[in-house]
Tab-separated table of C-alpha atoms and ligand atoms in Angstrom:
chain	number	residue	atom	x	y	z
A	732	MET	CA	38.176	33.838	213.977
A	733	SER	CA	41.941	31.996	216.014
A	734	ALA	CA	41.486	28.650	216.799
A	735	ALA	CA	44.477	28.553	219.131
A	736	SER	CA	43.773	29.874	222.580
A	737	THR	CA	44.544	33.112	223.994
A	738	PRO	CA	48.017	33.983	222.966
A	739	GLY	CA	49.943	34.078	226.443
A	740	LYS	CA	47.636	32.510	228.122
A	741	PRO	CA	48.793	29.042	229.104
A	742	VAL	CA	45.955	25.946	229.041
A	743	PRO	CA	46.132	24.748	232.505
A	744	ARG	CA	45.676	21.439	233.539
A	745	ILE	CA	42.102	20.074	232.636
A	746	SER	CA	40.304	18.039	234.753
A	747	ALA	CA	37.626	15.762	233.760
A	748	ALA	CA	34.864	17.316	236.082
A	749	ALA	CA	35.385	20.298	234.246
A	750	LEU	CA	35.420	19.004	231.127
A	751	HIS	CA	31.917	17.516	232.525
A	752	ARG	CA	31.153	21.255	233.309
A	753	ALA	CA	32.047	22.539	229.701
A	754	LEU	CA	30.144	20.099	227.857
A	755	CYS	CA	26.752	20.667	229.198
A	756	LYS	CA	27.503	23.719	228.092
A	757	ASP	CA	27.580	23.325	225.691
A	758	GLU	CA	31.157	25.186	224.915
A	759	ILE	CA	32.507	21.801	223.000
A	760	ILE	CA	32.489	22.912	219.548
A	761	PRO	CA	33.021	22.003	215.427
A	762	PHE	CA	35.573	23.820	213.206
A	763	PHE	CA	35.703	22.999	209.598
A	764	GLN	CA	39.017	22.713	207.517
A	765	PRO	CA	38.678	22.199	204.179
A	766	ILE	CA	39.625	18.914	201.640
A	767	VAL	CA	40.269	19.505	198.606
A	768	LYS	CA	40.808	18.226	195.345
A	769	LEU	CA	44.872	18.588	194.738
A	770	HIS	CA	44.369	18.696	190.980
A	771	SER	CA	41.359	20.593	190.747
A	772	GLY	CA	41.412	22.811	193.754
A	773	HIS	CA	37.393	22.227	193.922
A	774	LEU	CA	35.838	21.544	197.601
A	775	ALA	CA	35.983	17.755	199.025
A	776	GLY	CA	34.459	18.712	202.103
A	777	PHE	CA	35.531	19.066	205.627
A	778	GLU	CA	37.578	17.570	208.282
A	779	VAL	CA	35.658	17.980	211.958
A	780	LEU	CA	38.200	19.207	214.192
A	781	SER	CA	36.836	20.201	218.436
A	782	ARG	CA	37.650	22.983	220.090
A	783	TRP	CA	36.810	24.319	223.450
A	784	LYS	CA	34.727	27.972	223.519
A	785	HIS	CA	36.641	28.329	226.382
A	786	PRO	CA	34.939	31.419	228.684
A	787	THR	CA	38.559	32.756	229.461
A	788	LEU	CA	40.725	30.709	227.766
A	789	GLY	CA	40.185	31.909	224.209
A	790	PHE	CA	39.620	28.811	222.316
A	791	VAL	CA	41.082	25.542	223.506
A	792	PRO	CA	43.033	22.519	221.255
A	793	PRO	CA	41.020	19.848	220.929
A	794	ASP	CA	45.039	17.812	222.429
A	795	ARG	CA	44.142	19.886	225.805
A	796	PHE	CA	41.342	17.600	226.899
A	797	ILE	CA	40.499	14.547	224.179
A	798	ALA	CA	43.203	12.689	225.645
A	799	VAL	CA	41.142	13.399	228.713
A	800	ALA	CA	37.786	13.004	227.968
A	801	GLU	CA	38.806	9.047	226.572
A	802	LYS	CA	40.364	8.813	230.122
A	803	SER	CA	36.974	9.703	231.982
A	804	GLY	CA	34.641	8.612	229.964
A	805	LEU	CA	33.196	11.481	228.173
A	806	ILE	CA	34.541	10.453	225.261
A	807	ASP	CA	31.141	9.294	224.041
A	808	MET	CA	29.291	12.039	225.148
A	809	LEU	CA	32.166	14.794	223.975
A	810	THR	CA	31.636	13.326	220.407
A	811	ARG	CA	27.634	13.430	220.074
A	812	GLN	CA	27.705	17.200	220.650
A	813	ILE	CA	30.074	17.721	218.518
A	814	LEU	CA	28.395	15.348	215.600
A	815	GLU	CA	24.839	17.009	216.059
A	816	HIS	CA	26.290	19.954	215.335
A	817	ALA	CA	28.398	19.127	212.780
A	818	PHE	CA	25.747	17.509	210.860
A	819	LYS	CA	23.102	20.135	210.799
A	820	ALA	CA	25.878	22.981	210.524
A	821	ALA	CA	26.417	20.126	207.057
A	822	SER	CA	22.870	20.342	206.308
A	823	SER	CA	23.215	23.864	204.395
A	824	LEU	CA	26.195	22.050	202.229
A	825	GLY	CA	26.613	20.940	199.202
A	826	GLU	CA	25.584	16.794	198.916
A	827	SER	CA	28.463	16.233	197.600
A	828	LEU	CA	30.902	17.199	199.875
A	829	THR	CA	31.720	14.836	202.375
A	830	LEU	CA	31.778	15.314	206.337
A	831	SER	CA	35.166	13.314	207.752
A	832	VAL	CA	35.110	13.514	211.673
A	833	ASN	CA	38.378	12.092	214.103
A	834	ILE	CA	37.069	8.603	216.388
A	835	SER	CA	38.987	8.072	219.420
A	836	PRO	CA	40.974	4.002	219.594
A	837	VAL	CA	38.075	3.888	222.204
A	838	GLN	CA	36.168	3.681	220.935
A	839	LEU	CA	37.092	1.272	218.282
A	840	ARG	CA	36.277	-0.853	221.048
A	841	THR	CA	33.343	-0.838	222.133
A	842	PRO	CA	29.767	-1.395	219.473
A	843	GLU	CA	27.747	1.639	220.902
A	844	LEU	CA	29.691	3.983	217.804
A	845	PRO	CA	27.541	2.687	215.048
A	846	ASP	CA	23.953	3.028	217.203
A	847	LEU	CA	25.651	6.453	218.191
A	848	LEU	CA	25.889	7.846	214.162
A	849	ARG	CA	23.072	6.453	213.588
A	850	SER	CA	21.290	8.059	215.899
A	851	ILE	CA	22.737	11.109	215.504
A	852	ALA	CA	22.453	11.011	211.768
A	853	LYS	CA	18.770	10.282	211.918
A	854	SER	CA	18.264	13.078	214.654
A	855	THR	CA	19.654	15.603	211.776
A	856	GLY	CA	18.706	14.138	208.507
A	857	PHE	CA	22.348	13.974	207.952
A	858	ALA	CA	23.285	11.141	204.926
A	859	LEU	CA	26.063	8.869	206.285
A	860	ASP	CA	26.883	8.634	203.235
A	861	ARG	CA	29.113	11.585	202.956
A	862	LEU	CA	30.657	10.671	206.635
A	863	VAL	CA	34.592	9.326	206.522
A	864	ILE	CA	35.285	7.662	209.866
A	865	GLU	CA	38.986	8.737	210.377
A	866	ILE	CA	40.538	6.534	213.006
A	867	THR	CA	44.210	6.360	213.819
A	868	GLU	CA	46.307	3.659	213.793
A	869	SER	CA	46.298	2.152	218.063
A	870	ALA	CA	42.681	2.354	218.406
A	871	LEU	CA	43.687	-0.865	216.280
A	872	ILE	CA	46.681	-2.448	217.932
A	873	GLY	CA	45.125	-5.269	220.306
A	874	ASN	CA	42.154	-5.332	219.675
A	875	VAL	CA	41.278	-5.599	215.640
A	876	GLU	CA	39.001	-8.662	215.333
A	877	THR	CA	36.673	-5.674	218.001
A	878	ALA	CA	37.117	-3.015	215.203
A	879	LEU	CA	37.120	-5.297	212.589
A	880	ALA	CA	33.451	-5.926	213.441
A	881	ILE	CA	32.354	-2.088	214.200
A	882	ALA	CA	33.972	-1.094	211.279
A	883	GLU	CA	31.668	-3.358	208.851
A	884	GLU	CA	29.424	-1.882	210.103
A	885	LEU	CA	29.830	1.421	209.457
A	886	LYS	CA	30.613	0.103	205.717
A	887	ALA	CA	27.152	-1.124	205.533
A	888	MET	CA	25.408	1.900	206.343
A	889	GLY	CA	26.910	3.938	203.631
A	890	CYS	CA	30.920	5.491	206.024
A	891	LYS	CA	33.750	5.532	204.472
A	892	ILE	CA	36.983	4.756	207.245
A	893	SER	CA	39.548	6.656	206.717
A	894	LEU	CA	43.495	5.565	208.349
A	895	ASP	CA	44.696	9.289	209.916
A	896	ASP	CA	48.283	9.872	210.334
A	897	PHE	CA	50.206	7.055	208.396
A	898	GLY	CA	53.053	6.165	208.897
A	899	THR	CA	52.964	7.649	212.479
A	900	GLY	CA	51.975	5.043	214.187
A	901	TYR	CA	53.019	0.901	215.117
A	902	SER	CA	53.819	-1.135	211.942
A	903	SER	CA	51.295	1.050	209.687
A	904	LEU	CA	51.947	-1.479	206.539
A	905	PHE	CA	50.430	-4.200	208.917
A	906	HIS	CA	47.357	-2.545	210.424
A	907	LEU	CA	46.475	-0.855	206.799
A	908	GLN	CA	45.126	-4.861	205.406
A	909	SER	CA	42.920	-5.335	209.152
A	910	LEU	CA	40.317	-3.201	208.527
A	911	PRO	CA	38.267	-2.442	205.360
A	912	PHE	CA	40.133	0.682	204.050
A	913	ASP	CA	39.125	3.970	201.851
A	914	GLU	CA	40.841	6.061	202.024
A	915	LEU	CA	44.758	6.673	203.561
A	916	LYS	CA	46.090	10.113	204.860
A	917	VAL	CA	49.259	10.964	205.135
A	918	ASP	CA	50.898	12.215	208.113
A	919	ARG	CA	52.370	15.996	208.130
A	920	SER	CA	54.829	15.049	210.144
A	921	PHE	CA	56.087	14.064	206.096
A	922	VAL	CA	53.823	16.427	204.181
A	923	GLY	CA	56.468	19.509	206.896
A	924	SER	CA	59.755	18.300	205.931
A	925	MET	CA	58.610	17.657	201.832
A	926	ALA	CA	60.593	20.332	200.326
A	927	LEU	CA	63.425	19.938	202.283
A	928	LYS	CA	64.151	16.286	203.393
A	929	ARG	CA	64.775	14.251	200.607
A	930	GLU	CA	63.696	10.734	202.975
A	931	SER	CA	60.615	12.585	203.408
A	932	ARG	CA	60.057	13.194	199.652
A	933	LYS	CA	60.656	9.216	199.522
A	934	ILE	CA	58.195	8.533	201.823
A	935	VAL	CA	55.091	11.380	200.776
A	936	GLY	CA	55.832	9.006	197.069
A	937	ALA	CA	55.866	5.505	198.006
A	938	VAL	CA	52.806	6.476	200.232
A	939	VAL	CA	50.735	7.590	197.696
A	940	GLY	CA	51.937	4.834	195.398
A	941	LEU	CA	51.306	2.431	198.301
A	942	GLY	CA	47.417	3.596	198.654
A	943	GLN	CA	46.899	3.907	194.836
A	944	SER	CA	47.955	0.045	193.854
A	945	LEU	CA	45.132	-0.495	197.583
A	946	GLY	CA	42.974	1.409	196.191
A	947	LEU	CA	42.502	3.872	197.957
A	948	LYS	CA	41.830	7.818	198.525
A	949	THR	CA	45.349	9.926	199.855
A	950	VAL	CA	44.900	12.569	201.340
A	951	ALA	CA	47.732	14.467	201.770
A	952	GLU	CA	47.411	16.793	205.976
A	953	GLY	CA	49.357	19.622	206.703
A	954	ILE	CA	49.855	21.004	203.427
A	955	GLU	CA	51.648	25.137	204.006
A	956	THR	CA	53.027	25.522	200.960
A	957	GLU	CA	53.075	25.502	196.876
A	958	GLU	CA	55.540	23.729	196.441
A	959	GLN	CA	54.395	20.512	198.586
A	960	ALA	CA	50.727	20.831	196.846
A	961	ALA	CA	53.175	20.869	193.574
A	962	MET	CA	54.614	18.022	194.170
A	963	LEU	CA	51.612	16.446	195.947
A	964	LEU	CA	49.940	16.679	193.316
A	965	TRP	CA	52.814	15.084	190.700
A	966	PHE	CA	53.084	12.258	193.048
A	967	GLY	CA	49.031	11.907	192.274
A	968	CYS	CA	47.767	12.595	195.900
A	969	GLU	CA	44.101	13.244	195.127
A	970	LEU	CA	42.820	15.254	197.856
A	971	GLY	CA	44.806	17.902	200.933
A	972	GLN	CA	44.259	19.785	203.445
A	973	GLY	CA	46.089	22.078	205.517
A	974	TRP	CA	47.330	25.997	205.974
A	975	LEU	CA	47.338	26.402	202.317
A	976	PHE	CA	43.749	26.363	202.081
A	977	GLY	CA	42.475	27.044	204.982
A	978	LYS	CA	42.605	26.404	209.076
A	979	ALA	CA	40.228	25.355	210.975
A	980	VAL	CA	36.863	28.089	210.737
A	981	PRO	CA	33.855	27.868	212.861
A	982	ALA	CA	30.011	26.541	211.553
A	983	GLU	CA	29.416	30.114	211.221
A	984	GLU	CA	32.558	31.325	208.697
A	985	LEU	CA	30.866	27.898	206.935
A	986	SER	CA	28.931	29.497	204.074
A	987	GLU	CA	32.105	31.940	202.939
A	988	ILE	CA	34.571	28.741	201.803
A	989	ILE	CA	31.593	26.873	199.647
A	990	ALA	CA	31.114	30.000	197.842
A	991	LYS	CA	34.286	30.466	197.203
A	992	PRO	CA	34.773	28.572	193.296
A	993	ARG	CA	38.105	27.254	193.630
A	994	TRP	CA	41.674	27.015	194.451
A	995	ARG	CA	44.204	28.093	192.282
A	996	LEU	CA	47.235	25.246	191.866
A	997	PRO	CA	50.391	25.863	190.932
A	998	ALA	CA	51.151	23.652	187.864
A	999	LYS	CA	52.650	20.088	189.582
A	1000	VAL	CA	56.066	20.051	189.654
A	1001	SER	CA	57.930	17.077	189.933
A	1002	PRO	CA	60.785	16.724	192.340
A	1003	ASP	CA	63.869	17.432	190.536
A	1004	GLY	CA	62.189	21.523	190.244
A	1005	GLU	CA	60.063	20.549	186.528
A	1006	LYS	CA	57.347	21.989	186.469
A	1007	ARG	CA	54.550	19.485	184.031
A	1008	HIS	CA	52.172	21.475	182.635
A	1009	SER	CA	49.486	18.367	181.192
A	1010	THR	CA	46.495	16.954	181.443
A	1011	PHE	CA	47.899	13.773	182.501
A	1012	GLU	CA	46.328	12.736	186.280
A	1013	ALA	CA	46.798	9.072	185.925
A	1014	SER	CA	47.809	7.501	188.760
A	1015	PRO	CA	52.672	5.216	189.032
A	1016	SER	CA	50.171	1.715	188.716
A	1017	HIS	CA	48.590	3.248	185.888
A	1018	ARG	CA	51.492	5.325	183.874
A	1019	LEU	CA	53.262	1.541	184.562
A	1020	ILE	CA	50.744	0.000	182.737
A	1021	GLU	CA	51.181	2.303	179.890
A	1022	LEU	CA	54.712	2.339	179.961
A	1023	GLN	CA	54.881	-1.444	179.673
A	1024	ALA	CA	52.127	-1.393	175.999
A	1025	LEU	CA	54.369	1.501	174.790
A	1026	TYR	CA	57.162	-1.124	175.453
A	1027	SER	CA	55.810	-4.329	173.848
A	1028	GLY	CA	54.215	-2.381	170.633
A	1029	ALA	CA	56.825	0.481	170.172
A	1030	PRO	CA	58.192	0.114	166.784
A	1031	ILE	CA	62.407	0.993	168.377
A	1032	GLY	CA	64.215	-0.486	171.128
A	1033	LEU	CA	63.502	0.499	173.995
A	1034	ALA	CA	65.582	-0.304	177.726
A	1035	PHE	CA	66.467	1.281	181.170
A	1036	VAL	CA	69.367	0.685	182.743
A	1037	ASP	CA	70.363	1.698	186.450
A	1038	ALA	CA	73.328	3.763	187.628
A	1039	ASP	CA	75.355	0.953	187.275
A	1040	LEU	CA	74.298	0.381	183.768
A	1041	ARG	CA	72.133	-3.109	184.544
A	1042	TYR	CA	69.227	-3.494	182.415
A	1043	VAL	CA	66.250	-3.459	184.421
A	1044	ASN	CA	63.910	-3.630	181.247
A	1045	VAL	CA	64.214	-3.782	177.454
A	1046	ASN	CA	61.407	-4.641	175.049
A	1047	ARG	CA	61.876	-6.889	172.627
A	1048	LYS	CA	62.250	-4.891	170.239
A	1049	LEU	CA	65.722	-3.887	171.640
A	1050	ALA	CA	65.992	-8.209	172.398
A	1051	ASP	CA	65.918	-8.883	168.937
A	1052	MET	CA	68.347	-5.475	167.627
A	1053	ASN	CA	70.903	-6.777	170.267
A	1054	GLU	CA	70.233	-11.019	169.281
A	1055	ALA	CA	69.784	-11.538	172.865
A	1056	SER	CA	66.396	-12.563	174.706
A	1057	ILE	CA	65.356	-10.270	177.283
A	1058	GLU	CA	66.056	-12.287	179.610
A	1059	ASP	CA	69.415	-12.214	179.064
A	1060	HIS	CA	69.397	-8.090	179.494
A	1061	LEU	CA	67.674	-7.939	182.768
A	1062	GLY	CA	70.016	-7.939	185.798
A	1063	ARG	CA	73.458	-7.680	182.951
A	1064	ARG	CA	75.252	-5.117	182.643
A	1065	ILE	CA	75.071	-3.762	179.133
A	1066	SER	CA	78.994	-4.249	178.774
A	1067	ASP	CA	78.599	-7.104	179.010
A	1068	VAL	CA	75.154	-7.621	176.483
A	1069	ILE	CA	76.713	-5.735	173.836
A	1070	PRO	CA	80.880	-5.738	174.586
A	1071	GLU	CA	82.030	-4.659	171.460
A	1072	ILE	CA	79.164	-1.581	171.262
A	1073	PHE	CA	79.903	-0.266	174.845
A	1074	PRO	CA	83.028	1.268	173.947
A	1075	HIS	CA	81.528	3.991	171.882
A	1076	ILE	CA	78.798	4.940	173.655
A	1077	GLU	CA	79.909	4.133	177.562
A	1078	PRO	CA	80.855	8.551	177.677
A	1079	TYR	CA	77.001	9.095	176.134
A	1080	LEU	CA	75.503	6.885	179.118
A	1081	ARG	CA	78.372	8.657	181.848
A	1082	ARG	CA	77.280	12.379	180.190
A	1083	ALA	CA	73.095	11.067	180.801
A	1084	LEU	CA	73.906	10.053	184.450
A	1085	LEU	CA	75.324	13.672	185.290
A	1086	GLY	CA	71.965	14.343	184.266
A	1087	GLU	CA	72.639	15.294	180.467
A	1088	SER	CA	69.480	14.574	178.137
A	1089	ILE	CA	71.746	13.414	174.833
A	1090	SER	CA	69.207	13.058	171.617
A	1091	GLU	CA	70.958	11.422	167.699
A	1092	VAL	CA	73.884	10.137	168.593
A	1093	GLU	CA	74.939	7.807	167.099
A	1094	VAL	CA	77.134	4.556	166.806
A	1095	PRO	CA	79.000	2.526	164.465
A	1096	LEU	CA	77.266	-1.618	164.819
A	1097	PRO	CA	80.190	-4.171	164.700
A	1098	HIS	CA	81.344	-5.643	161.437
A	1099	SER	CA	79.279	-2.832	159.060
A	1100	ARG	CA	75.880	-3.783	159.459
A	1101	GLY	CA	75.158	-0.261	159.968
A	1102	ILE	CA	75.022	2.181	162.060
A	1103	ARG	CA	72.740	2.562	165.890
A	1104	THR	CA	71.113	5.916	166.700
A	1105	LEU	CA	70.282	6.528	169.980
A	1106	CYS	CA	68.703	8.906	172.730
A	1107	TYR	CA	69.381	9.309	176.632
A	1108	GLU	CA	67.145	10.471	179.388
A	1109	PRO	CA	67.985	10.430	182.665
A	1110	ALA	CA	64.687	8.962	185.395
A	1111	ARG	CA	65.365	10.861	188.576
A	1112	ASP	CA	63.377	9.271	192.011
A	1113	GLU	CA	60.678	11.322	193.831
A	1114	SER	CA	63.750	13.398	195.417
A	1115	GLY	CA	65.204	13.898	192.414
A	1116	GLU	CA	68.361	12.153	192.429
A	1117	ILE	CA	68.969	10.217	189.251
A	1118	VAL	CA	68.188	6.346	189.815
A	1119	GLY	CA	69.224	5.604	185.855
A	1120	ILE	CA	69.142	5.490	182.327
A	1121	SER	CA	65.728	5.446	179.975
A	1122	ILE	CA	67.653	5.072	176.567
A	1123	ALA	CA	65.503	4.358	172.786
A	1124	SER	CA	67.363	2.734	170.116
A	1125	SER	CA	67.587	2.449	166.214
A	1126	ASP	CA	69.397	0.766	163.750
A	1127	PHE	CA	69.894	1.677	160.625
A	1128	ALA	CA	72.280	-0.661	157.621
A	1129	HIS	CA	73.137	2.418	156.314
A	1130	LYS	CA	74.775	5.880	158.169
A	1131	ARG	CA	71.632	8.046	157.965
A	1132	HIS	CA	73.455	11.689	157.764
A	1133	SER	CA	77.186	11.886	157.193
A	1134	HIS	CA	77.644	14.953	159.968
A	1135	ALA	CA	76.155	13.922	162.757
A	1136	ALA	CA	77.607	10.064	161.943
A	1137	TYR	CA	80.455	8.949	164.362
A	1138	ALA	CA	80.251	12.208	167.170
A	1139	ILE	CA	81.587	9.270	169.361
A	1140	ALA	CA	84.918	10.035	166.878
A	1141	ALA	CA	85.346	14.122	168.715
A	1142	ASP	CA	84.537	13.102	172.387
B	1436	C2E	P1	44.243	15.289	213.012
B	1436	C2E	O1	43.335	14.069	212.629
B	1436	C2E	O2	45.613	14.472	212.388
B	1436	C2E	O3	43.935	16.683	212.097
B	1436	C2E	C1	45.220	17.620	211.508
B	1436	C2E	C2	45.944	18.359	212.734
B	1436	C2E	O4	46.349	19.688	212.093
B	1436	C2E	C3	44.481	19.765	213.856
B	1436	C2E	O5	44.838	19.549	214.569
B	1436	C2E	C4	44.942	20.623	213.054
B	1436	C2E	O6	43.734	21.866	212.609
B	1436	C2E	C5	46.176	20.121	212.151
B	1436	C2E	N1	45.922	21.399	210.582
B	1436	C2E	C6	45.797	21.282	209.453
B	1436	C2E	N2	46.731	21.868	208.790
B	1436	C2E	C7	47.579	22.148	209.151
B	1436	C2E	C8	48.539	23.123	208.548
B	1436	C2E	O7	49.038	23.280	207.996
B	1436	C2E	N3	50.085	23.119	209.758
B	1436	C2E	C9	49.285	22.774	210.872
B	1436	C2E	N4	50.813	22.662	211.372
B	1436	C2E	N5	48.738	22.122	211.265
B	1436	C2E	C10	47.890	22.036	210.676
B	1436	C2E	P2	44.145	19.775	215.394
B	1436	C2E	O8	42.564	20.622	215.295
B	1436	C2E	O9	44.601	20.814	216.822
B	1436	C2E	O10	44.502	17.834	216.179
B	1436	C2E	C11	45.173	17.733	216.531
B	1436	C2E	C12	44.237	16.211	216.637
B	1436	C2E	O11	42.963	16.040	217.536
B	1436	C2E	C13	43.660	16.264	215.021
B	1436	C2E	O12	44.489	15.129	214.886
B	1436	C2E	C14	42.516	14.300	216.016
B	1436	C2E	O13	43.407	13.246	216.231
B	1436	C2E	C15	41.973	15.274	217.388
B	1436	C2E	N6	40.884	15.476	217.072
B	1436	C2E	C16	40.529	17.033	216.949
B	1436	C2E	N7	38.903	17.184	216.755
B	1436	C2E	C17	38.684	15.617	217.631
B	1436	C2E	C18	37.479	15.078	217.382
B	1436	C2E	O14	36.402	15.583	217.930
B	1436	C2E	N8	37.397	14.010	218.504
B	1436	C2E	C19	38.191	12.948	218.722
B	1436	C2E	N9	39.255	11.647	219.325
B	1436	C2E	N10	39.906	13.031	218.444
B	1436	C2E	C20	39.771	15.157	217.381
B	1437	MG	MG1	41.501	13.460	211.212
B	1438	MG	MG1	46.109	13.464	211.244
């Protein structure tokens, strides 16, 4: 069933009186769009999206009538109608599935919303701990105190609060700290251009990381391709929604979606296009903790240098090998910290910056102290650009393999 108005028939301007008549005739109904767990492909829940089942125009989308409802004071009536239908339909869904509903900014400016939700939940037998309330940032402009009081009441009732369309509104970061959010929805404009635009990829990666570091669930909207899903998975985004998984459907079609065992998702793909078949689902902050532990405990010297060959991170082992403190490395160029070794390794560093992985290079240590074995791995950011090199090194008092030693001589 199409969710849009009948093709070829432009939707005329909608009056408040026409919308009121539609509400009285029960023509505004909920559609449901699946929200999927990206790491497993299992259904997590649905977002409720309003449609006007117009007798001649077909299904009229919400951007044609929500603003009219807000301006004319019909929004509470519309919300009540939509939620009554949605909560009833949801009673036949599994108890673990969530229902996300959109609440208008004006509804966070008056204190009626919690009572409205309580009364509909009671009459339909819907458990409010399954409800996610999606609000946009415009709800918070100039009105944070009232919004906070309402949000706290909703949380006390068991509801979760989600910040919808994150990144498109006014002063996004400011608003993120003003309400007790549980979830962040990455706007579909970024997701849509992610595969083509490096900036969008960087923004999506940063927003997912931001959500994770704040302990919020992250949901990506508008996923249309497998490539986008795989990239989001790589960033560690938890939930996804979009035409790849299905458009919004009427209540009659819900059972068909629920019967589906799961969506088959592609392997996660890093922005450099490399497939990573891994069961490791750690968030970036967990990866950072793991990396620090690895650095401190490693029996070999480890470092990360940026594209200017300055040390960004070094472990204790490498600092000892270079006979300098960790602090004496950070922010300084390799050429300044180990001037005698640098001429031998510079060609390899330059090749690594062009994208080559180089292993088992052996270079002489000064004063015939032995040899240093080095591995260089280029490191890329979310957009696939090389931003530095990860270096692993070990020192040996004597040459290990005669054939590999002084490989630099050949360069
Ligand atoms: P939203 O909450 O950000 O909802 C997501 C919108 O993206 C929906 O548009 C959905 O149909 C669309 N969408 C989902 N996946 C894809 C995709 O893969 N590609 C593309 N191009 N679009 C996708 P829709 O249903 O037209 O709703 C538009 C907006 O209207 C919603 O944006 C929401 O802010 C508002 N809205 C919808 N229903 C209600 C309601 O009952 N009450 C209130 N206050 N607002 C509502
Ligand atoms: Mg929404
Ligand atoms: Mg949205």
